[in-house]
Amino acid sequence: MPKFISCLVFSGLVTVFNAFAADSTPKYGPQLQGFDFPYPMQKFDFTSQQQQLSMGYIDVKPSGSANGRTVVLMHGKNFCGVTWQASIDALSHAGYRVIAPDQIGFCTSSKPEHYQYSFQQLALNTQNLLKKLHIDKVTLVGHSTGGMLATRFALMYPQEVQKLVLVNPIGLEDWKAKGVPWRSVDEWYQRELKTSAASIKKYELNTYYVGRWKPEYDRWVTMLAGLNNGPGHEIVAWNSALLYDMIFTQPVYYEFKNLQMPATLMIGTSDTTAIGSDIAPPDVKAKIGHYNELGKQVAALIPQATLIEFPGMGHAPQMEEPAKFNQALIKDLNQP
């Protein structure tokens, strides 16, 4: 076969494959309607910024002997409360009540057309949920962006936080101060509109799992891709853009020194997550996202800090090696 014809055939096959992949991606509703949840999803309806909003959350009672403690799990930017599934099960079995909310703008919660996103607002929303559930003392476990939110919550409501656990949190550095360019909300929006199953999987493979993929990770790719592929495609992308702007412009880095409660950093040392690294100049990109160093640096800033490292693991150790992670988490939580 002549070379140019074989190239045309190959190109055609790629086009057909991509079309098939797009068609095979489910179309979930803007609040993840249609996704198969392993727990009953509950709703907290409230008014914020002159609009009615709904916050989805998981509330799992202890399946083992109850120890009287409640753990609140805060998800990351490209995650949902349900992605904590392995930890929810392990913590419940160990006697904890577990609350895993979806923050406004994410997953099963409302996607408002206009919302002034701030970590303070999301912390207040979460506190109001806990008030509704009559919970006044919690252990906070925050992953990725949820680590920034958990830090802000702990700074705002220190009397309500028994312990703080940060799992590969972003915000261990101020990317803007280190030279990462600012990106407008409109630019973020155009970027988010292009999200696909293929782009999600490529990013997760490299960043979350350090090049090692397991079939059980596919479920979470499908969840995000289906949300982005559904009838709420544009409003999901718009809220995502607003949230990225919040993350980039509202650092918590400078306030780690003010945390008043015991805090544990759980760090996959091969993580390289850094917001805006895709548009950062080479010299800036080279100096951001080094979690093998950032974990140690921030542990030194927090007055009552413990550092637990997972050598060679990526951005989501609770999903990469759940048994190993949950054993370490529960051991830490059970410390007097």
PDB file of N, CA, C and O in Angstrom, residues 28 31-41 58 80-83 85 102 107-108 219-220 223:
ATOM      1  N   TYR A  28     -24.093  12.231  32.078  1.00  0.00           N
ATOM      2  CA  TYR A  28     -24.731  12.414  33.377  1.00  0.00           C
ATOM      3  C   TYR A  28     -25.300  13.824  33.481  1.00  0.00           C
ATOM      4  O   TYR A  28     -24.846  14.752  32.812  1.00  0.00           O
ATOM      5  N   GLN A  31     -25.969  17.547  38.029  1.00  0.00           N
ATOM      6  CA  GLN A  31     -25.699  17.173  39.426  1.00  0.00           C
ATOM      7  C   GLN A  31     -25.440  15.665  39.518  1.00  0.00           C
ATOM      8  O   GLN A  31     -25.799  15.005  40.480  1.00  0.00           O
ATOM      9  N   LEU A  32     -24.781  15.163  38.499  1.00  0.00           N
ATOM     10  CA  LEU A  32     -24.368  13.759  38.404  1.00  0.00           C
ATOM     11  C   LEU A  32     -25.543  12.789  38.393  1.00  0.00           C
ATOM     12  O   LEU A  32     -25.392  11.618  38.785  1.00  0.00           O
ATOM     13  N   GLN A  33     -26.703  13.267  37.943  1.00  0.00           N
ATOM     14  CA  GLN A  33     -27.839  12.354  37.802  1.00  0.00           C
ATOM     15  C   GLN A  33     -27.474  11.243  36.816  1.00  0.00           C
ATOM     16  O   GLN A  33     -26.928  11.503  35.756  1.00  0.00           O
ATOM     17  N   GLY A  34     -27.751  10.011  37.205  1.00  0.00           N
ATOM     18  CA  GLY A  34     -27.456   8.869  36.359  1.00  0.00           C
ATOM     19  C   GLY A  34     -26.238   8.083  36.789  1.00  0.00           C
ATOM     20  O   GLY A  34     -26.068   6.923  36.404  1.00  0.00           O
ATOM     21  N   PHE A  35     -25.382   8.690  37.622  1.00  0.00           N
ATOM     22  CA  PHE A  35     -24.211   7.970  38.126  1.00  0.00           C
ATOM     23  C   PHE A  35     -24.645   6.998  39.218  1.00  0.00           C
ATOM     24  O   PHE A  35     -25.543   7.291  40.009  1.00  0.00           O
ATOM     25  N   ASP A  36     -24.003   5.842  39.275  1.00  0.00           N
ATOM     26  CA  ASP A  36     -24.357   4.791  40.225  1.00  0.00           C
ATOM     27  C   ASP A  36     -23.586   4.991  41.530  1.00  0.00           C
ATOM     28  O   ASP A  36     -22.385   4.752  41.591  1.00  0.00           O
ATOM     29  N   PHE A  37     -24.287   5.453  42.567  1.00  0.00           N
ATOM     30  CA  PHE A  37     -23.650   5.730  43.854  1.00  0.00           C
ATOM     31  C   PHE A  37     -23.760   4.516  44.787  1.00  0.00           C
ATOM     32  O   PHE A  37     -24.812   3.862  44.840  1.00  0.00           O
ATOM     33  N   PRO A  38     -22.704   4.236  45.550  1.00  0.00           N
ATOM     34  CA  PRO A  38     -22.750   3.102  46.476  1.00  0.00           C
ATOM     35  C   PRO A  38     -23.458   3.423  47.788  1.00  0.00           C
ATOM     36  O   PRO A  38     -23.693   2.534  48.597  1.00  0.00           O
ATOM     37  N   TYR A  39     -23.772   4.711  48.021  1.00  0.00           N
ATOM     38  CA  TYR A  39     -24.458   5.133  49.241  1.00  0.00           C
ATOM     39  C   TYR A  39     -25.652   6.012  48.861  1.00  0.00           C
ATOM     40  O   TYR A  39     -25.662   6.622  47.789  1.00  0.00           O
ATOM     41  N   PRO A  40     -26.629   6.127  49.759  1.00  0.00           N
ATOM     42  CA  PRO A  40     -27.708   7.092  49.515  1.00  0.00           C
ATOM     43  C   PRO A  40     -27.136   8.514  49.510  1.00  0.00           C
ATOM     44  O   PRO A  40     -26.375   8.877  50.411  1.00  0.00           O
ATOM     45  N   MET A  41     -27.469   9.308  48.503  1.00  0.00           N
ATOM     46  CA  MET A  41     -27.042  10.705  48.459  1.00  0.00           C
ATOM     47  C   MET A  41     -28.121  11.559  49.122  1.00  0.00           C
ATOM     48  O   MET A  41     -29.303  11.460  48.788  1.00  0.00           O
ATOM     49  N   ILE A  58     -22.799  12.672  51.562  1.00  0.00           N
ATOM     50  CA  ILE A  58     -22.879  11.285  52.027  1.00  0.00           C
ATOM     51  C   ILE A  58     -22.748  11.303  53.539  1.00  0.00           C
ATOM     52  O   ILE A  58     -21.892  12.016  54.094  1.00  0.00           O
ATOM     53  N   CYS A  80     -14.966  13.965  43.822  1.00  0.00           N
ATOM     54  CA  CYS A  80     -16.271  14.138  44.460  1.00  0.00           C
ATOM     55  C   CYS A  80     -16.216  13.464  45.828  1.00  0.00           C
ATOM     56  O   CYS A  80     -15.272  12.712  46.125  1.00  0.00           O
ATOM     57  N   GLY A  81     -17.255  13.704  46.629  1.00  0.00           N
ATOM     58  CA  GLY A  81     -17.308  13.021  47.912  1.00  0.00           C
ATOM     59  C   GLY A  81     -17.214  11.518  47.768  1.00  0.00           C
ATOM     60  O   GLY A  81     -16.556  10.827  48.557  1.00  0.00           O
ATOM     61  N   VAL A  82     -17.847  10.970  46.730  1.00  0.00           N
ATOM     62  CA  VAL A  82     -17.890   9.518  46.540  1.00  0.00           C
ATOM     63  C   VAL A  82     -16.521   8.935  46.178  1.00  0.00           C
ATOM     64  O   VAL A  82     -16.295   7.733  46.360  1.00  0.00           O
ATOM     65  N   THR A  83     -15.594   9.753  45.679  1.00  0.00           N
ATOM     66  CA  THR A  83     -14.270   9.212  45.356  1.00  0.00           C
ATOM     67  C   THR A  83     -13.492   8.838  46.620  1.00  0.00           C
ATOM     68  O   THR A  83     -12.437   8.209  46.527  1.00  0.00           O
ATOM     69  N   GLN A  85     -14.620   6.663  48.552  1.00  0.00           N
ATOM     70  CA  GLN A  85     -15.363   5.453  48.899  1.00  0.00           C
ATOM     71  C   GLN A  85     -14.564   4.478  49.772  1.00  0.00           C
ATOM     72  O   GLN A  85     -15.059   3.998  50.796  1.00  0.00           O
ATOM     73  N   ASP A 102     -20.319  17.222  48.821  1.00  0.00           N
ATOM     74  CA  ASP A 102     -19.900  17.792  47.543  1.00  0.00           C
ATOM     75  C   ASP A 102     -20.075  19.298  47.657  1.00  0.00           C
ATOM     76  O   ASP A 102     -21.190  19.784  47.890  1.00  0.00           O
ATOM     77  N   CYS A 107     -19.951  18.145  41.322  1.00  0.00           N
ATOM     78  CA  CYS A 107     -20.571  16.829  41.469  1.00  0.00           C
ATOM     79  C   CYS A 107     -22.082  16.897  41.649  1.00  0.00           C
ATOM     80  O   CYS A 107     -22.785  17.341  40.757  1.00  0.00           O
ATOM     81  N   THR A 108     -22.606  16.466  42.809  1.00  0.00           N
ATOM     82  CA  THR A 108     -24.054  16.387  43.008  1.00  0.00           C
ATOM     83  C   THR A 108     -24.661  17.691  43.514  1.00  0.00           C
ATOM     84  O   THR A 108     -25.855  17.740  43.806  1.00  0.00           O
ATOM     85  N   ARG A 219     -13.513   3.981  36.749  1.00  0.00           N
ATOM     86  CA  ARG A 219     -14.818   4.439  37.251  1.00  0.00           C
ATOM     87  C   ARG A 219     -14.819   5.945  37.493  1.00  0.00           C
ATOM     88  O   ARG A 219     -15.796   6.635  37.179  1.00  0.00           O
ATOM     89  N   TRP A 220     -13.720   6.444  38.029  1.00  0.00           N
ATOM     90  CA  TRP A 220     -13.670   7.863  38.378  1.00  0.00           C
ATOM     91  C   TRP A 220     -13.443   8.735  37.145  1.00  0.00           C
ATOM     92  O   TRP A 220     -13.890   9.882  37.103  1.00  0.00           O
ATOM     93  N   MET A 223     -16.909   8.969  35.669  1.00  0.00           N
ATOM     94  CA  MET A 223     -17.740   9.884  36.452  1.00  0.00           C
ATOM     95  C   MET A 223     -17.530  11.331  36.003  1.00  0.00           C
ATOM     96  O   MET A 223     -18.494  12.055  35.703  1.00  0.00           O
TER      97      MET A 223
END
